[in-house]
C-alpha cells in the first residue's frame, strides 16, 4: 500500500494569539515534503484554500517547488477545486509540474468542501455540480489529446486548440476527491477514475457501501478493476507511546477545528472525549503508536480494499519537530508492515 502525507498549510495561532507568517508555514511545508521524500513515503499532497488562515492557494506552484527539491515522491493536489478554475490552465499547470518533477505529478479534483472560491472566481454556487461535471469532461479530453475540440455550457468552446505542454509520459493521472456524497463516487466509477475518500469525522464503516458502489459502477460500464484505485485520507499522528501521541496531538487537533473549520460544515469545539472516540478502533482518526496505526490501516483495508492512505498531521500549530519525528516513524515502522 502507498503511504503519504498531505497539508493545507493552516496558520494557527499560538498561546500568545500570534499566527505564523505565510513564509514560515510555506517553509515548513517544503521541509515536510523533502523529509517525506527522504524517508521513502509514496505521495505528498497540497490542498487548496482561498482564505487568510491558510497558506496554500495554488497547489501546483507549491508542488513545483517541492518537485524541484525532491527525487521520487509522487505529487498531487488534495484537492484542486475544479468548478472555480479553468481546466486548460489546471492542465497546463500540472503538466508543467510533471515536467519539473520528472513525471511525478497527479491531479486530484473535487467540487470542494468549502465555498470561498466560488465568489472569488465569479462562479455561481447554484451551478456547483453541473460546472464540475462539465469541467471534468474537458479536463479528461485535455489529458487524452494534444489538440482538443470541445464545447459546453459554462466555458467558451475550443476548436482544434493546441494543449501545451504535454506531460513527461503523455498522460496525467487524474483522481476524483469525494467526501460523503455517494453520487460523486458513482460518477468516478463510471468514468473509470481513481477515487480519494476524505473522512475526518465519521466512522469509516459508514463509507464502505459508497466505495463498493464506486467499484460496481465502474464494473458495469466495463472499466478494468485495476484502474479503479481507492485512496483514504484523514488526520494522522504517531508517536512511540500511544497515550503520549494522543496527549500531544489533541490540543492542535482541537485548535484546527476551532479556528479553521468555522467557515465550513465541520465547525465544532472538539472535546477530549470526542477526540478519544474518533481515535478509537472504529473512528476516523489515526492517532497512536505505530502498532495502532498499523492495526487501523489493516481494519480499513478490510472495509475499502484501498491502495493508498494519506494522512494530514501538520495541523493546528503542531511543532515541525513533532511532525518530522512522526513522519520518520510512519516511514520506518508503519509503512513496511502495511503493504
Tab-separated table of C-alpha atoms in Angstrom:
chain	number	residue	atom	x	y	z
A	1	UNK	CA	0.000	0.000	0.000
A	2	UNK	CA	1.142	3.526	-0.773
A	3	UNK	CA	1.506	5.767	2.277
A	4	UNK	CA	1.684	9.535	2.010
A	5	UNK	CA	1.024	12.895	3.623
A	6	UNK	CA	-0.966	15.973	2.678
A	7	UNK	CA	-1.265	19.503	4.021
A	8	UNK	CA	-3.499	22.579	3.903
A	9	UNK	CA	-0.756	24.779	5.422
A	10	UNK	CA	-3.052	26.243	8.062
A	11	UNK	CA	-1.905	29.256	10.081
A	12	UNK	CA	-2.926	28.506	13.675
A	13	UNK	CA	-2.379	30.985	16.498
A	14	UNK	CA	-0.123	30.057	19.407
A	15	UNK	CA	-0.788	30.663	23.125
A	16	UNK	CA	0.012	34.370	22.704
A	17	UNK	CA	-2.527	34.744	19.903
A	18	UNK	CA	0.095	35.105	17.177
A	19	UNK	CA	-0.128	33.112	13.956
A	20	UNK	CA	2.932	32.044	11.957
A	21	UNK	CA	3.731	34.011	8.831
A	22	UNK	CA	2.834	32.733	5.388
A	23	UNK	CA	6.560	32.398	4.681
A	24	UNK	CA	7.199	30.312	7.792
A	25	UNK	CA	4.364	27.898	7.033
A	26	UNK	CA	5.433	27.531	3.432
A	27	UNK	CA	8.946	26.743	4.599
A	28	UNK	CA	7.546	24.057	6.899
A	29	UNK	CA	5.543	22.547	4.044
A	30	UNK	CA	8.634	22.352	1.848
A	31	UNK	CA	10.607	20.833	4.715
A	32	UNK	CA	7.904	18.236	5.396
A	33	UNK	CA	7.819	17.260	1.725
A	34	UNK	CA	11.594	16.913	1.488
A	35	UNK	CA	11.617	14.726	4.589
A	36	UNK	CA	8.761	12.596	3.257
A	37	UNK	CA	10.801	12.044	0.100
A	38	UNK	CA	13.998	11.299	2.034
A	39	UNK	CA	12.350	8.605	4.188
A	40	UNK	CA	10.625	6.951	1.230
A	41	UNK	CA	6.956	7.865	1.560
A	42	UNK	CA	4.943	7.413	-1.613
A	43	UNK	CA	2.915	10.606	-2.058
A	44	UNK	CA	2.776	14.219	-0.895
A	45	UNK	CA	-0.350	16.331	-1.413
A	46	UNK	CA	-1.102	20.038	-1.103
A	47	UNK	CA	-4.632	21.339	-0.658
A	48	UNK	CA	-6.311	24.474	-1.975
A	49	UNK	CA	-7.950	27.171	0.146
A	50	UNK	CA	-8.527	30.859	-0.513
A	51	UNK	CA	-8.584	32.341	2.995
A	52	UNK	CA	-6.164	34.274	5.170
A	53	UNK	CA	-5.906	31.391	7.652
A	54	UNK	CA	-4.472	29.011	5.030
A	55	UNK	CA	-1.190	29.488	3.148
A	56	UNK	CA	-1.728	27.176	0.153
A	57	UNK	CA	-3.959	28.699	-2.538
A	58	UNK	CA	-2.016	27.404	-5.561
A	59	UNK	CA	-1.148	23.713	-5.132
A	60	UNK	CA	0.616	23.399	-8.489
A	61	UNK	CA	3.010	26.234	-7.621
A	62	UNK	CA	3.855	24.757	-4.214
A	63	UNK	CA	4.208	21.278	-5.689
A	64	UNK	CA	6.527	22.555	-8.416
A	65	UNK	CA	8.856	23.924	-5.731
A	66	UNK	CA	8.680	20.548	-3.992
A	67	UNK	CA	9.236	18.716	-7.263
A	68	UNK	CA	12.460	20.609	-7.887
A	69	UNK	CA	13.741	19.728	-4.403
A	70	UNK	CA	12.796	16.022	-4.246
A	71	UNK	CA	13.687	12.847	-6.113
A	72	UNK	CA	10.971	10.217	-6.136
A	73	UNK	CA	7.841	11.074	-4.147
A	74	UNK	CA	4.656	11.479	-6.185
A	75	UNK	CA	2.999	14.907	-6.034
A	76	UNK	CA	-0.728	15.618	-6.051
A	77	UNK	CA	-3.272	18.277	-5.229
A	78	UNK	CA	-5.647	17.495	-2.366
A	79	UNK	CA	-7.824	18.783	-3.948
A	80	UNK	CA	-7.972	21.078	-6.967
A	81	UNK	CA	-11.374	22.810	-6.779
A	82	UNK	CA	-12.254	22.339	-10.417
A	83	UNK	CA	-15.611	24.201	-10.584
A	84	UNK	CA	-13.869	27.531	-9.888
A	85	UNK	CA	-10.832	27.040	-12.122
A	86	UNK	CA	-10.270	26.832	-15.856
A	87	UNK	CA	-9.452	23.235	-16.870
A	88	UNK	CA	-6.986	24.351	-19.552
A	89	UNK	CA	-4.924	26.332	-17.045
A	90	UNK	CA	-5.175	23.498	-14.499
A	91	UNK	CA	-3.907	21.020	-17.051
A	92	UNK	CA	-1.064	23.271	-18.176
A	93	UNK	CA	-0.003	23.902	-14.577
A	94	UNK	CA	0.095	20.223	-13.668
A	95	UNK	CA	1.716	19.197	-16.947
A	96	UNK	CA	4.426	21.745	-16.144
A	97	UNK	CA	4.727	20.297	-12.643
A	98	UNK	CA	5.075	16.863	-14.225
A	99	UNK	CA	7.973	18.055	-16.363
A	100	UNK	CA	9.672	19.844	-13.450
A	101	UNK	CA	9.407	16.730	-11.270
A	102	UNK	CA	10.389	14.166	-13.882
A	103	UNK	CA	6.954	12.605	-14.354
A	104	UNK	CA	5.682	12.539	-10.757
A	105	UNK	CA	2.568	14.729	-10.981
A	106	UNK	CA	-1.050	13.789	-10.355
A	107	UNK	CA	-4.234	15.871	-10.137
A	108	UNK	CA	-6.950	15.187	-7.579
A	109	UNK	CA	-10.037	17.198	-8.490
A	110	UNK	CA	-13.149	17.785	-6.433
A	111	UNK	CA	-16.164	20.010	-6.012
A	112	UNK	CA	-14.753	21.450	-2.779
A	113	UNK	CA	-15.929	21.121	0.819
A	114	UNK	CA	-15.611	24.902	1.306
A	115	UNK	CA	-17.178	27.554	-0.904
A	116	UNK	CA	-14.964	30.640	-0.597
A	117	UNK	CA	-13.516	30.210	-4.090
A	118	UNK	CA	-16.895	30.457	-5.858
A	119	UNK	CA	-17.448	34.164	-5.185
A	120	UNK	CA	-13.733	34.872	-5.556
A	121	UNK	CA	-13.626	33.491	-9.102
A	122	UNK	CA	-17.133	34.517	-10.133
A	123	UNK	CA	-18.776	31.081	-10.328
A	124	UNK	CA	-22.435	30.706	-9.379
A	125	UNK	CA	-22.752	28.293	-6.467
A	126	UNK	CA	-26.140	27.203	-7.810
A	127	UNK	CA	-24.311	25.506	-10.699
A	128	UNK	CA	-21.961	23.688	-8.313
A	129	UNK	CA	-22.309	20.143	-9.609
A	130	UNK	CA	-23.063	20.826	-13.265
A	131	UNK	CA	-19.984	23.027	-13.635
A	132	UNK	CA	-17.826	20.356	-12.033
A	133	UNK	CA	-19.141	17.631	-14.359
A	134	UNK	CA	-18.583	19.766	-17.458
A	135	UNK	CA	-15.091	20.889	-16.469
A	136	UNK	CA	-14.101	17.352	-15.547
A	137	UNK	CA	-15.189	16.215	-19.014
A	138	UNK	CA	-12.972	18.888	-20.560
A	139	UNK	CA	-10.028	18.057	-18.294
A	140	UNK	CA	-10.159	14.409	-19.368
A	141	UNK	CA	-10.215	15.415	-23.040
A	142	UNK	CA	-7.210	17.688	-22.490
A	143	UNK	CA	-5.342	14.759	-20.988
A	144	UNK	CA	-6.248	12.462	-23.851
A	145	UNK	CA	-5.139	14.598	-26.791
A	146	UNK	CA	-2.732	17.424	-27.611
A	147	UNK	CA	-5.373	19.039	-29.851
A	148	UNK	CA	-8.895	19.456	-28.490
A	149	UNK	CA	-12.231	20.445	-29.976
A	150	UNK	CA	-14.884	20.846	-27.283
A	151	UNK	CA	-17.986	22.839	-26.365
A	152	UNK	CA	-20.053	23.179	-23.207
A	153	UNK	CA	-22.427	25.462	-21.332
A	154	UNK	CA	-20.132	27.137	-18.800
A	155	UNK	CA	-16.987	27.817	-20.821
A	156	UNK	CA	-16.170	29.131	-24.270
A	157	UNK	CA	-15.651	26.336	-26.840
A	158	UNK	CA	-12.330	25.083	-28.127
A	159	UNK	CA	-11.686	24.447	-31.797
A	160	UNK	CA	-8.635	22.312	-32.565
A	161	UNK	CA	-6.881	24.015	-29.654
A	162	UNK	CA	-3.237	23.152	-29.024
A	163	UNK	CA	-2.751	21.967	-25.431
A	164	UNK	CA	0.814	22.531	-24.317
A	165	UNK	CA	2.972	21.436	-22.630
A	166	UNK	CA	2.405	17.709	-22.610
A	167	UNK	CA	3.321	15.617	-19.549
A	168	UNK	CA	6.528	13.611	-19.433
A	169	UNK	CA	4.752	10.300	-20.117
A	170	UNK	CA	1.930	11.648	-22.272
A	171	UNK	CA	-0.860	11.462	-19.664
A	172	UNK	CA	-1.502	12.713	-16.133
A	173	UNK	CA	-3.200	10.541	-13.515
A	174	UNK	CA	-6.479	12.268	-12.615
A	175	UNK	CA	-8.146	11.279	-9.319
A	176	UNK	CA	-11.544	12.384	-8.029
A	177	UNK	CA	-11.731	13.514	-4.415
A	178	UNK	CA	-15.017	12.822	-2.627
A	179	UNK	CA	-16.446	13.306	0.853
A	180	UNK	CA	-19.824	11.986	1.860
A	181	UNK	CA	-21.730	12.131	-1.420
A	182	UNK	CA	-22.428	8.687	-2.927
A	183	UNK	CA	-23.269	10.216	-6.315
A	184	UNK	CA	-19.731	11.586	-6.609
A	185	UNK	CA	-18.271	8.150	-6.016
A	186	UNK	CA	-20.564	6.574	-8.615
A	187	UNK	CA	-19.561	9.241	-11.144
A	188	UNK	CA	-15.888	8.440	-10.559
A	189	UNK	CA	-16.591	4.764	-11.113
A	190	UNK	CA	-18.468	5.357	-14.357
A	191	UNK	CA	-15.574	7.447	-15.631
A	192	UNK	CA	-13.032	4.824	-14.579
A	193	UNK	CA	-11.076	7.334	-12.495
A	194	UNK	CA	-9.302	6.536	-9.219
A	195	UNK	CA	-11.019	7.901	-6.118
A	196	UNK	CA	-9.822	9.572	-2.916
A	197	UNK	CA	-12.234	9.427	0.021
A	198	UNK	CA	-11.630	12.139	2.626
A	199	UNK	CA	-13.109	11.375	6.048
A	200	UNK	CA	-12.248	13.296	9.198
A	201	UNK	CA	-15.297	12.954	11.454
A	202	UNK	CA	-17.355	9.860	10.620
A	203	UNK	CA	-16.910	6.137	11.406
A	204	UNK	CA	-15.151	4.645	8.365
A	205	UNK	CA	-17.650	1.779	8.103
A	206	UNK	CA	-20.263	4.333	7.069
A	207	UNK	CA	-18.472	4.776	3.733
A	208	UNK	CA	-17.895	1.136	2.814
A	209	UNK	CA	-21.117	0.942	0.735
A	210	UNK	CA	-20.053	4.079	-1.135
A	211	UNK	CA	-16.747	2.506	-2.151
A	212	UNK	CA	-18.489	-0.674	-3.244
A	213	UNK	CA	-20.934	1.399	-5.304
A	214	UNK	CA	-17.945	3.100	-6.946
A	215	UNK	CA	-16.427	-0.231	-7.954
A	216	UNK	CA	-19.750	-1.623	-9.108
A	217	UNK	CA	-20.442	1.448	-11.254
A	218	UNK	CA	-17.049	1.070	-12.919
A	219	UNK	CA	-17.547	-2.633	-13.488
A	220	UNK	CA	-20.972	-2.137	-15.062
A	221	UNK	CA	-19.588	0.118	-17.793
A	222	UNK	CA	-16.622	-2.148	-18.493
A	223	UNK	CA	-13.715	-0.443	-16.746
A	224	UNK	CA	-10.749	-2.554	-15.713
A	225	UNK	CA	-10.889	-3.238	-11.974
A	226	UNK	CA	-7.174	-2.405	-11.728
A	227	UNK	CA	-7.937	1.184	-12.806
A	228	UNK	CA	-10.471	1.679	-10.015
A	229	UNK	CA	-7.975	2.583	-7.330
A	230	UNK	CA	-9.038	3.917	-3.925
A	231	UNK	CA	-7.218	6.220	-1.527
A	232	UNK	CA	-8.333	7.052	2.006
A	233	UNK	CA	-7.415	10.436	3.514
A	234	UNK	CA	-7.719	11.755	7.054
A	235	UNK	CA	-5.934	13.088	10.124
A	236	UNK	CA	-2.856	11.271	11.406
A	237	UNK	CA	-0.253	11.441	14.154
A	238	UNK	CA	2.099	8.794	15.524
A	239	UNK	CA	4.480	8.560	18.492
A	240	UNK	CA	6.170	5.584	20.114
A	241	UNK	CA	3.752	5.711	23.047
A	242	UNK	CA	0.024	5.725	22.353
A	243	UNK	CA	-1.035	7.940	25.237
A	244	UNK	CA	1.705	10.450	24.521
A	245	UNK	CA	0.574	10.576	20.903
A	246	UNK	CA	-2.949	11.479	21.952
A	247	UNK	CA	-1.820	13.996	24.562
A	248	UNK	CA	0.475	15.699	22.051
A	249	UNK	CA	-1.960	15.829	19.169
A	250	UNK	CA	-5.237	16.711	20.901
A	251	UNK	CA	-4.607	20.441	21.577
A	252	UNK	CA	-3.552	21.005	17.969
A	253	UNK	CA	-6.418	18.941	16.591
A	254	UNK	CA	-8.929	20.889	18.684
A	255	UNK	CA	-7.382	24.214	17.646
A	256	UNK	CA	-7.551	23.208	13.985
A	257	UNK	CA	-11.286	22.555	14.147
A	258	UNK	CA	-11.926	25.619	16.288
A	259	UNK	CA	-10.010	28.091	14.099
A	260	UNK	CA	-10.184	26.723	10.570
A	261	UNK	CA	-13.402	24.764	10.213
A	262	UNK	CA	-15.519	27.668	11.431
A	263	UNK	CA	-16.337	28.738	7.870
A	264	UNK	CA	-17.357	25.246	6.815
A	265	UNK	CA	-19.675	22.452	7.761
A	266	UNK	CA	-17.247	20.784	10.198
A	267	UNK	CA	-17.107	23.706	12.673
A	268	UNK	CA	-17.117	22.482	16.261
A	269	UNK	CA	-15.382	22.520	19.582
A	270	UNK	CA	-13.941	19.003	19.797
A	271	UNK	CA	-13.900	17.677	23.358
A	272	UNK	CA	-11.210	15.301	24.571
A	273	UNK	CA	-13.898	12.643	24.910
A	274	UNK	CA	-14.913	13.060	21.276
A	275	UNK	CA	-11.267	13.091	20.198
A	276	UNK	CA	-10.576	9.802	22.013
A	277	UNK	CA	-13.688	8.286	20.451
A	278	UNK	CA	-12.533	9.251	16.969
A	279	UNK	CA	-9.076	7.842	17.740
A	280	UNK	CA	-10.606	4.539	18.861
A	281	UNK	CA	-10.661	1.356	16.760
A	282	UNK	CA	-13.852	2.314	14.899
A	283	UNK	CA	-13.168	6.020	14.429
A	284	UNK	CA	-11.682	8.033	11.553
A	285	UNK	CA	-8.707	9.471	13.444
A	286	UNK	CA	-5.325	7.721	13.082
A	287	UNK	CA	-3.512	8.732	16.278
A	288	UNK	CA	-1.401	6.434	18.434
A	289	UNK	CA	1.586	4.133	18.437
A	290	UNK	CA	2.963	2.607	15.225
A	291	UNK	CA	1.181	-0.653	16.019
A	292	UNK	CA	-2.140	1.128	16.494
A	293	UNK	CA	-1.744	2.853	13.130
A	294	UNK	CA	-0.861	-0.480	11.508
A	295	UNK	CA	-3.929	-2.100	13.044
A	296	UNK	CA	-6.188	0.732	11.994
A	297	UNK	CA	-4.934	0.722	8.409
A	298	UNK	CA	-5.458	-3.035	8.355
A	299	UNK	CA	-9.016	-2.684	9.612
A	300	UNK	CA	-9.766	-0.045	6.996
A	301	UNK	CA	-8.244	-2.308	4.346
A	302	UNK	CA	-10.901	-4.853	5.203
A	303	UNK	CA	-13.595	-2.232	4.586
A	304	UNK	CA	-12.259	-0.498	1.499
A	305	UNK	CA	-9.524	-2.664	-0.071
A	306	UNK	CA	-7.767	0.629	-0.728
A	307	UNK	CA	-4.443	1.185	-2.473
A	308	UNK	CA	-3.288	4.374	-0.725
A	309	UNK	CA	-3.524	6.062	2.648
A	310	UNK	CA	-2.895	9.819	3.001
A	311	UNK	CA	-2.529	11.455	6.410
A	312	UNK	CA	-2.675	15.111	7.423
A	313	UNK	CA	-0.555	15.704	10.532
A	314	UNK	CA	0.915	19.233	10.284
A	315	UNK	CA	-2.179	20.970	11.593
A	316	UNK	CA	-3.248	23.199	14.452
A	317	UNK	CA	0.197	24.653	15.074
A	318	UNK	CA	1.899	21.382	15.966
A	319	UNK	CA	5.688	21.972	16.073
A	320	UNK	CA	7.583	20.969	12.958
A	321	UNK	CA	9.938	18.790	15.038
A	322	UNK	CA	6.957	16.673	16.118
A	323	UNK	CA	5.797	16.336	12.512
A	324	UNK	CA	9.300	15.277	11.472
A	325	UNK	CA	9.554	12.607	14.183
A	326	UNK	CA	6.101	11.259	13.311
A	327	UNK	CA	6.981	11.169	9.611
A	328	UNK	CA	10.035	9.024	10.305
A	329	UNK	CA	8.009	6.626	12.459
A	330	UNK	CA	5.388	6.388	9.738
A	331	UNK	CA	8.003	5.561	7.116
A	332	UNK	CA	10.205	3.208	9.129
A	333	UNK	CA	7.758	1.407	11.433
A	334	UNK	CA	4.341	1.605	9.779
A	335	UNK	CA	4.792	1.592	6.010
A	336	UNK	CA	6.868	-1.604	5.781
A	337	UNK	CA	4.120	-3.522	7.581
A	338	UNK	CA	1.002	-2.407	5.753
A	339	UNK	CA	1.897	-3.328	2.177
